[in-house]
PDB file of N, CA and C in Angstrom:
ATOM      1  N   UNK M1482       0.836  -1.172   0.000  1.00  0.00           N
ATOM      2  CA  UNK M1482       0.000   0.000   0.000  1.00  0.00           C
ATOM      3  C   UNK M1482       0.887   1.244   0.000  1.00  0.00           C
ATOM      4  N   UNK M1483       0.590   2.190  -0.854  1.00  0.00           N
ATOM      5  CA  UNK M1483       1.358   3.428  -0.950  1.00  0.00           C
ATOM      6  C   UNK M1483       0.614   4.523  -0.215  1.00  0.00           C
ATOM      7  N   UNK M1484       1.336   5.190   0.691  1.00  0.00           N
ATOM      8  CA  UNK M1484       0.719   6.289   1.442  1.00  0.00           C
ATOM      9  C   UNK M1484       1.269   7.616   0.921  1.00  0.00           C
ATOM     10  N   UNK M1485       0.453   8.656   0.899  1.00  0.00           N
ATOM     11  CA  UNK M1485       0.933   9.949   0.415  1.00  0.00           C
ATOM     12  C   UNK M1485       1.960  10.554   1.375  1.00  0.00           C
ATOM     13  N   UNK M1486       2.914  11.227   0.815  1.00  0.00           N
ATOM     14  CA  UNK M1486       3.953  11.887   1.594  1.00  0.00           C
ATOM     15  C   UNK M1486       3.420  13.232   2.081  1.00  0.00           C
ATOM     16  N   UNK M1487       3.179  13.361   3.380  1.00  0.00           N
ATOM     17  CA  UNK M1487       2.607  14.600   3.922  1.00  0.00           C
ATOM     18  C   UNK M1487       3.586  15.756   3.825  1.00  0.00           C
ATOM     19  N   UNK M1488       4.885  15.457   3.909  1.00  0.00           N
ATOM     20  CA  UNK M1488       5.872  16.529   3.781  1.00  0.00           C
ATOM     21  C   UNK M1488       5.837  17.157   2.397  1.00  0.00           C
ATOM     22  N   UNK M1489       5.612  16.333   1.381  1.00  0.00           N
ATOM     23  CA  UNK M1489       5.528  16.846   0.022  1.00  0.00           C
ATOM     24  C   UNK M1489       4.301  17.738  -0.136  1.00  0.00           C
ATOM     25  N   UNK M1490       3.182  17.358   0.477  1.00  0.00           N
ATOM     26  CA  UNK M1490       1.978  18.175   0.395  1.00  0.00           C
ATOM     27  C   UNK M1490       2.189  19.513   1.089  1.00  0.00           C
ATOM     28  N   UNK M1491       2.869  19.518   2.221  1.00  0.00           N
ATOM     29  CA  UNK M1491       3.156  20.765   2.932  1.00  0.00           C
ATOM     30  C   UNK M1491       4.081  21.628   2.084  1.00  0.00           C
ATOM     31  N   UNK M1492       5.104  21.013   1.475  1.00  0.00           N
ATOM     32  CA  UNK M1492       6.043  21.738   0.645  1.00  0.00           C
ATOM     33  C   UNK M1492       5.341  22.374  -0.549  1.00  0.00           C
ATOM     34  N   UNK M1493       4.418  21.648  -1.182  1.00  0.00           N
ATOM     35  CA  UNK M1493       3.703  22.185  -2.324  1.00  0.00           C
ATOM     36  C   UNK M1493       2.854  23.385  -1.938  1.00  0.00           C
ATOM     37  N   UNK M1494       2.289  23.382  -0.743  1.00  0.00           N
ATOM     38  CA  UNK M1494       1.474  24.517  -0.322  1.00  0.00           C
ATOM     39  C   UNK M1494       2.336  25.732   0.003  1.00  0.00           C
ATOM     40  N   UNK M1495       3.620  25.525   0.357  1.00  0.00           N
ATOM     41  CA  UNK M1495       4.510  26.636   0.689  1.00  0.00           C
ATOM     42  C   UNK M1495       5.130  27.273  -0.545  1.00  0.00           C
ATOM     43  N   UNK M1496       5.091  26.599  -1.676  1.00  0.00           N
ATOM     44  CA  UNK M1496       5.749  27.087  -2.870  1.00  0.00           C
ATOM     45  C   UNK M1496       5.210  28.456  -3.279  1.00  0.00           C
ATOM     46  N   UNK M1497       3.947  28.697  -3.080  1.00  0.00           N
ATOM     47  CA  UNK M1497       3.316  29.920  -3.550  1.00  0.00           C
ATOM     48  C   UNK M1497       3.380  31.065  -2.548  1.00  0.00           C
ATOM     49  N   UNK M1498       3.984  30.856  -1.394  1.00  0.00           N
ATOM     50  CA  UNK M1498       4.112  31.934  -0.423  1.00  0.00           C
ATOM     51  C   UNK M1498       5.188  32.901  -0.897  1.00  0.00           C
ATOM     52  N   UNK M1499       4.945  34.211  -0.788  1.00  0.00           N
ATOM     53  CA  UNK M1499       5.956  35.174  -1.238  1.00  0.00           C
ATOM     54  C   UNK M1499       7.193  35.135  -0.344  1.00  0.00           C
ATOM     55  N   UNK M1500       8.348  35.302  -0.970  1.00  0.00           N
ATOM     56  CA  UNK M1500       9.604  35.270  -0.225  1.00  0.00           C
ATOM     57  C   UNK M1500      10.179  36.668  -0.135  1.00  0.00           C
ATOM     58  N   UNK M1501      10.933  36.891   0.942  1.00  0.00           N
ATOM     59  CA  UNK M1501      11.626  38.151   1.152  1.00  0.00           C
ATOM     60  C   UNK M1501      13.113  37.866   1.264  1.00  0.00           C
ATOM     61  N   UNK M1502      13.895  38.839   0.839  1.00  0.00           N
ATOM     62  CA  UNK M1502      15.336  38.757   1.023  1.00  0.00           C
ATOM     63  C   UNK M1502      15.662  39.494   2.310  1.00  0.00           C
ATOM     64  N   UNK M1503      16.298  38.801   3.244  1.00  0.00           N
ATOM     65  CA  UNK M1503      16.610  39.380   4.553  1.00  0.00           C
ATOM     66  C   UNK M1503      18.086  39.228   4.861  1.00  0.00           C
ATOM     67  N   UNK M1504      18.578  40.159   5.652  1.00  0.00           N
ATOM     68  CA  UNK M1504      19.899  40.012   6.259  1.00  0.00           C
ATOM     69  C   UNK M1504      19.660  39.851   7.751  1.00  0.00           C
ATOM     70  N   UNK M1505      20.121  38.740   8.292  1.00  0.00           N
ATOM     71  CA  UNK M1505      19.916  38.410   9.701  1.00  0.00           C
ATOM     72  C   UNK M1505      21.266  38.440  10.406  1.00  0.00           C
ATOM     73  N   UNK M1506      21.324  39.164  11.520  1.00  0.00           N
ATOM     74  CA  UNK M1506      22.533  39.164  12.342  1.00  0.00           C
ATOM     75  C   UNK M1506      22.238  38.404  13.623  1.00  0.00           C
ATOM     76  N   UNK M1507      23.090  37.442  13.926  1.00  0.00           N
ATOM     77  CA  UNK M1507      22.904  36.584  15.091  1.00  0.00           C
ATOM     78  C   UNK M1507      24.116  36.733  15.997  1.00  0.00           C
ATOM     79  N   UNK M1508      23.855  36.985  17.271  1.00  0.00           N
ATOM     80  CA  UNK M1508      24.923  37.094  18.268  1.00  0.00           C
ATOM     81  C   UNK M1508      25.153  35.721  18.901  1.00  0.00           C
ATOM     82  N   UNK M1509      26.356  35.231  18.791  1.00  0.00           N
ATOM     83  CA  UNK M1509      26.717  33.942  19.383  1.00  0.00           C
ATOM     84  C   UNK M1509      27.233  34.189  20.798  1.00  0.00           C
ATOM     85  N   UNK M1510      26.636  33.512  21.767  1.00  0.00           N
ATOM     86  CA  UNK M1510      26.958  33.768  23.174  1.00  0.00           C
ATOM     87  C   UNK M1510      27.536  32.547  23.888  1.00  0.00           C
ATOM     88  N   UNK M1511      28.014  31.573  23.133  1.00  0.00           N
ATOM     89  CA  UNK M1511      28.626  30.403  23.746  1.00  0.00           C
ATOM     90  C   UNK M1511      27.652  29.281  24.046  1.00  0.00           C
ATOM     91  N   UNK M1512      26.362  29.495  23.825  1.00  0.00           N
ATOM     92  CA  UNK M1512      25.373  28.455  24.121  1.00  0.00           C
ATOM     93  C   UNK M1512      25.228  27.450  22.981  1.00  0.00           C
ATOM     94  N   UNK M1513      25.685  27.821  21.783  1.00  0.00           N
ATOM     95  CA  UNK M1513      25.569  26.929  20.641  1.00  0.00           C
ATOM     96  C   UNK M1513      26.794  27.105  19.754  1.00  0.00           C
ATOM     97  N   UNK M1514      27.288  26.012  19.195  1.00  0.00           N
ATOM     98  CA  UNK M1514      28.425  26.085  18.292  1.00  0.00           C
ATOM     99  C   UNK M1514      27.981  26.680  16.961  1.00  0.00           C
ATOM    100  N   UNK M1515      28.862  27.452  16.370  1.00  0.00           N
ATOM    101  CA  UNK M1515      28.595  28.111  15.088  1.00  0.00           C
ATOM    102  C   UNK M1515      28.206  27.092  14.017  1.00  0.00           C
ATOM    103  N   UNK M1516      28.967  26.002  13.911  1.00  0.00           N
ATOM    104  CA  UNK M1516      28.704  24.988  12.890  1.00  0.00           C
ATOM    105  C   UNK M1516      27.339  24.334  13.097  1.00  0.00           C
ATOM    106  N   UNK M1517      26.983  24.089  14.355  1.00  0.00           N
ATOM    107  CA  UNK M1517      25.687  23.490  14.656  1.00  0.00           C
ATOM    108  C   UNK M1517      24.557  24.424  14.237  1.00  0.00           C
ATOM    109  N   UNK M1518      24.705  25.709  14.489  1.00  0.00           N
ATOM    110  CA  UNK M1518      23.683  26.685  14.108  1.00  0.00           C
ATOM    111  C   UNK M1518      23.500  26.717  12.599  1.00  0.00           C
ATOM    112  N   UNK M1519      24.593  26.748  11.840  1.00  0.00           N
ATOM    113  CA  UNK M1519      24.498  26.789  10.376  1.00  0.00           C
ATOM    114  C   UNK M1519      23.836  25.524   9.835  1.00  0.00           C
ATOM    115  N   UNK M1520      24.197  24.377  10.390  1.00  0.00           N
ATOM    116  CA  UNK M1520      23.585  23.115   9.957  1.00  0.00           C
ATOM    117  C   UNK M1520      22.094  23.072  10.287  1.00  0.00           C
ATOM    118  N   UNK M1521      21.717  23.575  11.447  1.00  0.00           N
ATOM    119  CA  UNK M1521      20.316  23.575  11.852  1.00  0.00           C
ATOM    120  C   UNK M1521      19.482  24.458  10.936  1.00  0.00           C
ATOM    121  N   UNK M1522      19.997  25.634  10.613  1.00  0.00           N
ATOM    122  CA  UNK M1522      19.261  26.552   9.738  1.00  0.00           C
ATOM    123  C   UNK M1522      19.003  25.894   8.386  1.00  0.00           C
ATOM    124  N   UNK M1523      19.994  25.194   7.860  1.00  0.00           N
ATOM    125  CA  UNK M1523      19.826  24.560   6.552  1.00  0.00           C
ATOM    126  C   UNK M1523      19.050  23.241   6.633  1.00  0.00           C
ATOM    127  N   UNK M1524      19.440  22.356   7.538  1.00  0.00           N
ATOM    128  CA  UNK M1524      18.843  21.017   7.570  1.00  0.00           C
ATOM    129  C   UNK M1524      17.462  20.969   8.216  1.00  0.00           C
ATOM    130  N   UNK M1525      17.271  21.642   9.333  1.00  0.00           N
ATOM    131  CA  UNK M1525      15.992  21.569  10.040  1.00  0.00           C
ATOM    132  C   UNK M1525      14.950  22.492   9.426  1.00  0.00           C
ATOM    133  N   UNK M1526      15.365  23.697   9.051  1.00  0.00           N
ATOM    134  CA  UNK M1526      14.410  24.668   8.534  1.00  0.00           C
ATOM    135  C   UNK M1526      14.409  24.746   7.010  1.00  0.00           C
ATOM    136  N   UNK M1527      15.390  24.152   6.366  1.00  0.00           N
ATOM    137  CA  UNK M1527      15.440  24.166   4.905  1.00  0.00           C
ATOM    138  C   UNK M1527      15.711  25.540   4.329  1.00  0.00           C
ATOM    139  N   UNK M1528      16.409  26.378   5.082  1.00  0.00           N
ATOM    140  CA  UNK M1528      16.688  27.745   4.644  1.00  0.00           C
ATOM    141  C   UNK M1528      18.124  27.803   4.114  1.00  0.00           C
ATOM    142  N   UNK M1529      18.248  28.090   2.816  1.00  0.00           N
ATOM    143  CA  UNK M1529      19.570  28.294   2.234  1.00  0.00           C
ATOM    144  C   UNK M1529      20.050  29.673   2.656  1.00  0.00           C
ATOM    145  N   UNK M1530      21.314  29.781   2.970  1.00  0.00           N
ATOM    146  CA  UNK M1530      21.841  31.050   3.444  1.00  0.00           C
ATOM    147  C   UNK M1530      23.249  31.268   2.913  1.00  0.00           C
ATOM    148  N   UNK M1531      23.636  32.535   2.885  1.00  0.00           N
ATOM    149  CA  UNK M1531      25.003  32.919   2.553  1.00  0.00           C
ATOM    150  C   UNK M1531      25.563  33.686   3.741  1.00  0.00           C
ATOM    151  N   UNK M1532      26.755  33.349   4.134  1.00  0.00           N
ATOM    152  CA  UNK M1532      27.402  34.065   5.227  1.00  0.00           C
ATOM    153  C   UNK M1532      28.022  35.330   4.640  1.00  0.00           C
ATOM    154  N   UNK M1533      27.504  36.486   5.066  1.00  0.00           N
ATOM    155  CA  UNK M1533      28.033  37.760   4.601  1.00  0.00           C
ATOM    156  C   UNK M1533      29.257  38.163   5.405  1.00  0.00           C
ATOM    157  N   UNK M1534      29.181  37.964   6.720  1.00  0.00           N
ATOM    158  CA  UNK M1534      30.336  38.226   7.575  1.00  0.00           C
ATOM    159  C   UNK M1534      30.210  37.369   8.822  1.00  0.00           C
ATOM    160  N   UNK M1535      31.357  37.022   9.355  1.00  0.00           N
ATOM    161  CA  UNK M1535      31.373  36.233  10.588  1.00  0.00           C
ATOM    162  C   UNK M1535      32.587  36.648  11.404  1.00  0.00           C
ATOM    163  N   UNK M1536      32.343  36.962  12.647  1.00  0.00           N
ATOM    164  CA  UNK M1536      33.399  37.277  13.593  1.00  0.00           C
ATOM    165  C   UNK M1536      33.201  36.317  14.764  1.00  0.00           C
ATOM    166  N   UNK M1537      33.796  35.145  14.639  1.00  0.00           N
ATOM    167  CA  UNK M1537      33.554  34.073  15.606  1.00  0.00           C
ATOM    168  C   UNK M1537      34.863  33.700  16.283  1.00  0.00           C
ATOM    169  N   UNK M1538      34.823  33.641  17.608  1.00  0.00           N
ATOM    170  CA  UNK M1538      35.952  33.179  18.390  1.00  0.00           C
ATOM    171  C   UNK M1538      35.514  31.961  19.191  1.00  0.00           C
ATOM    172  N   UNK M1539      36.456  31.056  19.395  1.00  0.00           N
ATOM    173  CA  UNK M1539      36.170  29.822  20.118  1.00  0.00           C
ATOM    174  C   UNK M1539      36.933  29.824  21.429  1.00  0.00           C
ATOM    175  N   UNK M1540      36.198  29.564  22.521  1.00  0.00           N
ATOM    176  CA  UNK M1540      36.820  29.420  23.836  1.00  0.00           C
ATOM    177  C   UNK M1540      36.245  28.167  24.479  1.00  0.00           C
ATOM    178  N   UNK M1541      37.109  27.216  24.783  1.00  0.00           N
ATOM    179  CA  UNK M1541      36.690  25.949  25.408  1.00  0.00           C
ATOM    180  C   UNK M1541      35.589  25.251  24.613  1.00  0.00           C
ATOM    181  N   UNK M1542      35.671  25.310  23.290  1.00  0.00           N
ATOM    182  CA  UNK M1542      34.691  24.646  22.440  1.00  0.00           C
ATOM    183  C   UNK M1542      33.395  25.407  22.254  1.00  0.00           C
ATOM    184  N   UNK M1543      33.283  26.613  22.809  1.00  0.00           N
ATOM    185  CA  UNK M1543      32.081  27.424  22.658  1.00  0.00           C
ATOM    186  C   UNK M1543      32.331  28.546  21.662  1.00  0.00           C
ATOM    187  N   UNK M1544      31.285  28.936  20.929  1.00  0.00           N
ATOM    188  CA  UNK M1544      31.397  29.978  19.912  1.00  0.00           C
ATOM    189  C   UNK M1544      30.873  31.302  20.445  1.00  0.00           C
ATOM    190  N   UNK M1545      31.673  32.347  20.270  1.00  0.00           N
ATOM    191  CA  UNK M1545      31.294  33.699  20.662  1.00  0.00           C
ATOM    192  C   UNK M1545      31.512  34.623  19.470  1.00  0.00           C
ATOM    193  N   UNK M1546      30.672  35.655  19.357  1.00  0.00           N
ATOM    194  CA  UNK M1546      30.831  36.628  18.286  1.00  0.00           C
ATOM    195  C   UNK M1546      29.518  36.880  17.588  1.00  0.00           C
ATOM    196  N   UNK M1547      29.603  37.206  16.301  1.00  0.00           N
ATOM    197  CA  UNK M1547      28.391  37.479  15.539  1.00  0.00           C
ATOM    198  C   UNK M1547      28.555  37.005  14.107  1.00  0.00           C
ATOM    199  N   UNK M1548      27.425  36.770  13.471  1.00  0.00           N
ATOM    200  CA  UNK M1548      27.411  36.339  12.082  1.00  0.00           C
ATOM    201  C   UNK M1548      26.251  37.038  11.379  1.00  0.00           C
ATOM    202  N   UNK M1549      26.499  37.459  10.140  1.00  0.00           N
ATOM    203  CA  UNK M1549      25.445  38.041   9.316  1.00  0.00           C
ATOM    204  C   UNK M1549      25.163  37.086   8.166  1.00  0.00           C
ATOM    205  N   UNK M1550      23.883  36.756   8.007  1.00  0.00           N
ATOM    206  CA  UNK M1550      23.463  35.833   6.962  1.00  0.00           C
ATOM    207  C   UNK M1550      22.513  36.512   5.995  1.00  0.00           C
ATOM    208  N   UNK M1551      22.638  36.168   4.728  1.00  0.00           N
ATOM    209  CA  UNK M1551      21.663  36.578   3.717  1.00  0.00           C
ATOM    210  C   UNK M1551      20.755  35.373   3.490  1.00  0.00           C
ATOM    211  N   UNK M1552      19.441  35.566   3.646  1.00  0.00           N
ATOM    212  CA  UNK M1552      18.492  34.479   3.420  1.00  0.00           C
ATOM    213  C   UNK M1552      17.354  34.975   2.539  1.00  0.00           C
ATOM    214  N   UNK M1553      16.779  34.071   1.781  1.00  0.00           N
ATOM    215  CA  UNK M1553      15.606  34.342   0.956  1.00  0.00           C
ATOM    216  C   UNK M1553      14.536  33.377   1.434  1.00  0.00           C
ATOM    217  N   UNK M1554      13.553  33.894   2.174  1.00  0.00           N
ATOM    218  CA  UNK M1554      12.652  33.026   2.921  1.00  0.00           C
ATOM    219  C   UNK M1554      11.255  33.634   2.981  1.00  0.00           C
ATOM    220  N   UNK M1555      10.238  32.781   3.121  1.00  0.00           N
ATOM    221  CA  UNK M1555       8.891  33.315   3.322  1.00  0.00           C
ATOM    222  C   UNK M1555       8.703  33.632   4.806  1.00  0.00           C
ATOM    223  N   UNK M1556       7.671  34.389   5.114  1.00  0.00           N
ATOM    224  CA  UNK M1556       7.488  34.878   6.485  1.00  0.00           C
ATOM    225  C   UNK M1556       7.246  33.751   7.480  1.00  0.00           C
ATOM    226  N   UNK M1557       6.570  32.692   7.076  1.00  0.00           N
ATOM    227  CA  UNK M1557       6.288  31.567   7.982  1.00  0.00           C
ATOM    228  C   UNK M1557       7.573  30.859   8.406  1.00  0.00           C
ATOM    229  N   UNK M1558       8.457  30.595   7.443  1.00  0.00           N
ATOM    230  CA  UNK M1558       9.725  29.933   7.773  1.00  0.00           C
ATOM    231  C   UNK M1558      10.610  30.835   8.618  1.00  0.00           C
ATOM    232  N   UNK M1559      10.583  32.136   8.329  1.00  0.00           N
ATOM    233  CA  UNK M1559      11.394  33.048   9.132  1.00  0.00           C
ATOM    234  C   UNK M1559      10.891  33.115  10.571  1.00  0.00           C
ATOM    235  N   UNK M1560       9.584  33.088  10.756  1.00  0.00           N
ATOM    236  CA  UNK M1560       9.030  33.101  12.113  1.00  0.00           C
ATOM    237  C   UNK M1560       9.483  31.869  12.886  1.00  0.00           C
ATOM    238  N   UNK M1561       9.498  30.708  12.234  1.00  0.00           N
ATOM    239  CA  UNK M1561       9.966  29.491  12.894  1.00  0.00           C
ATOM    240  C   UNK M1561      11.441  29.603  13.267  1.00  0.00           C
ATOM    241  N   UNK M1562      12.247  30.179  12.380  1.00  0.00           N
ATOM    242  CA  UNK M1562      13.660  30.382  12.679  1.00  0.00           C
ATOM    243  C   UNK M1562      13.834  31.345  13.842  1.00  0.00           C
ATOM    244  N   UNK M1563      13.062  32.425  13.854  1.00  0.00           N
ATOM    245  CA  UNK M1563      13.155  33.407  14.928  1.00  0.00           C
ATOM    246  C   UNK M1563      12.756  32.803  16.278  1.00  0.00           C
ATOM    247  N   UNK M1564      11.733  31.971  16.280  1.00  0.00           N
ATOM    248  CA  UNK M1564      11.320  31.280  17.514  1.00  0.00           C
ATOM    249  C   UNK M1564      12.456  30.374  18.001  1.00  0.00           C
ATOM    250  N   UNK M1565      13.089  29.659  17.086  1.00  0.00           N
ATOM    251  CA  UNK M1565      14.201  28.777  17.441  1.00  0.00           C
ATOM    252  C   UNK M1565      15.359  29.572  18.046  1.00  0.00           C
ATOM    253  N   UNK M1566      15.711  30.696  17.422  1.00  0.00           N
ATOM    254  CA  UNK M1566      16.817  31.514  17.924  1.00  0.00           C
ATOM    255  C   UNK M1566      16.495  32.082  19.304  1.00  0.00           C
ATOM    256  N   UNK M1567      15.275  32.566  19.482  1.00  0.00           N
ATOM    257  CA  UNK M1567      14.876  33.113  20.786  1.00  0.00           C
ATOM    258  C   UNK M1567      14.844  32.030  21.859  1.00  0.00           C
ATOM    259  N   UNK M1568      14.370  30.851  21.482  1.00  0.00           N
ATOM    260  CA  UNK M1568      14.311  29.730  22.431  1.00  0.00           C
ATOM    261  C   UNK M1568      15.708  29.347  22.916  1.00  0.00           C
ATOM    262  N   UNK M1569      16.691  29.478  22.031  1.00  0.00           N
ATOM    263  CA  UNK M1569      18.079  29.163  22.378  1.00  0.00           C
ATOM    264  C   UNK M1569      18.855  30.380  22.861  1.00  0.00           C
ATOM    265  N   UNK M1570      18.122  31.461  23.166  1.00  0.00           N
ATOM    266  CA  UNK M1570      18.692  32.684  23.739  1.00  0.00           C
ATOM    267  C   UNK M1570      19.800  33.281  22.877  1.00  0.00           C
ATOM    268  N   UNK M1571      19.587  33.264  21.556  1.00  0.00           N
ATOM    269  CA  UNK M1571      20.512  33.886  20.620  1.00  0.00           C
ATOM    270  C   UNK M1571      19.879  35.180  20.119  1.00  0.00           C
ATOM    271  N   UNK M1572      20.480  36.318  20.481  1.00  0.00           N
ATOM    272  CA  UNK M1572      19.962  37.601  20.038  1.00  0.00           C
ATOM    273  C   UNK M1572      20.050  37.675  18.523  1.00  0.00           C
ATOM    274  N   UNK M1573      19.014  38.226  17.894  1.00  0.00           N
ATOM    275  CA  UNK M1573      19.023  38.317  16.448  1.00  0.00           C
ATOM    276  C   UNK M1573      18.245  39.538  15.995  1.00  0.00           C
ATOM    277  N   UNK M1574      18.701  40.114  14.909  1.00  0.00           N
ATOM    278  CA  UNK M1574      18.000  41.220  14.275  1.00  0.00           C
ATOM    279  C   UNK M1574      17.977  40.955  12.780  1.00  0.00           C
ATOM    280  N   UNK M1575      16.977  41.494  12.119  1.00  0.00           N
ATOM    281  CA  UNK M1575      16.900  41.304  10.675  1.00  0.00           C
ATOM    282  C   UNK M1575      16.471  42.600  10.014  1.00  0.00           C
ATOM    283  N   UNK M1576      16.937  42.785   8.801  1.00  0.00           N
ATOM    284  CA  UNK M1576      16.511  43.896   7.961  1.00  0.00           C
ATOM    285  C   UNK M1576      16.213  43.335   6.580  1.00  0.00           C
ATOM    286  N   UNK M1577      15.244  43.948   5.929  1.00  0.00           N
ATOM    287  CA  UNK M1577      14.905  43.497   4.591  1.00  0.00           C
ATOM    288  C   UNK M1577      15.963  44.022   3.619  1.00  0.00           C
ATOM    289  N   UNK M1578      16.425  43.147   2.763  1.00  0.00           N
ATOM    290  CA  UNK M1578      17.440  43.494   1.784  1.00  0.00           C
ATOM    291  C   UNK M1578      16.738  43.989   0.533  1.00  0.00           C
ATOM    292  N   UNK M1579      16.998  45.223   0.174  1.00  0.00           N
ATOM    293  CA  UNK M1579      16.406  45.806  -1.029  1.00  0.00           C
ATOM    294  C   UNK M1579      17.526  46.126  -2.001  1.00  0.00           C
ATOM    295  N   UNK M1580      17.376  45.648  -3.195  1.00  0.00           N
ATOM    296  CA  UNK M1580      18.385  45.881  -4.225  1.00  0.00           C
ATOM    297  C   UNK M1580      17.679  46.392  -5.469  1.00  0.00           C
ATOM    298  N   UNK M1581      18.142  47.490  -5.959  1.00  0.00           N
ATOM    299  CA  UNK M1581      17.548  48.040  -7.173  1.00  0.00           C
ATOM    300  C   UNK M1581      17.974  47.178  -8.350  1.00  0.00           C
ATOM    301  N   UNK M1582      17.007  46.746  -9.116  1.00  0.00           N
ATOM    302  CA  UNK M1582      17.299  45.890 -10.260  1.00  0.00           C
ATOM    303  C   UNK M1582      17.088  46.693 -11.540  1.00  0.00           C
ATOM    304  N   UNK M1583      18.097  46.687 -12.369  1.00  0.00           N
ATOM    305  CA  UNK M1583      18.035  47.413 -13.637  1.00  0.00           C
ATOM    306  C   UNK M1583      17.697  46.452 -14.756  1.00  0.00           C
ATOM    307  N   UNK M1584      16.952  46.941 -15.712  1.00  0.00           N
ATOM    308  CA  UNK M1584      16.619  46.060 -16.848  1.00  0.00           C
ATOM    309  C   UNK M1584      17.320  46.506 -18.100  1.00  0.00           C
TER     310      UNK M1584
END
């Protein structure tokens, strides 16, 4: 018996949601490793990102500093990411990235 893939149905419904280009700055306070955070953003939330800048220092295996990411995401996925960051006590700010496009 073949059962429908519920994840695929959810993904298909998200395809039509409008996306925004954002720059997110995250303050690393030693509670989470930098590599773990990057993997979580991509693997758990499915958000592709580009690291614009990173100032990360390691002390006793903990990551401190800040990172700026460029993401292209819909508002629902960004809200889930923001909840995750707040839950893990990682300060974060975001601004919408606006780029003038010439034709």
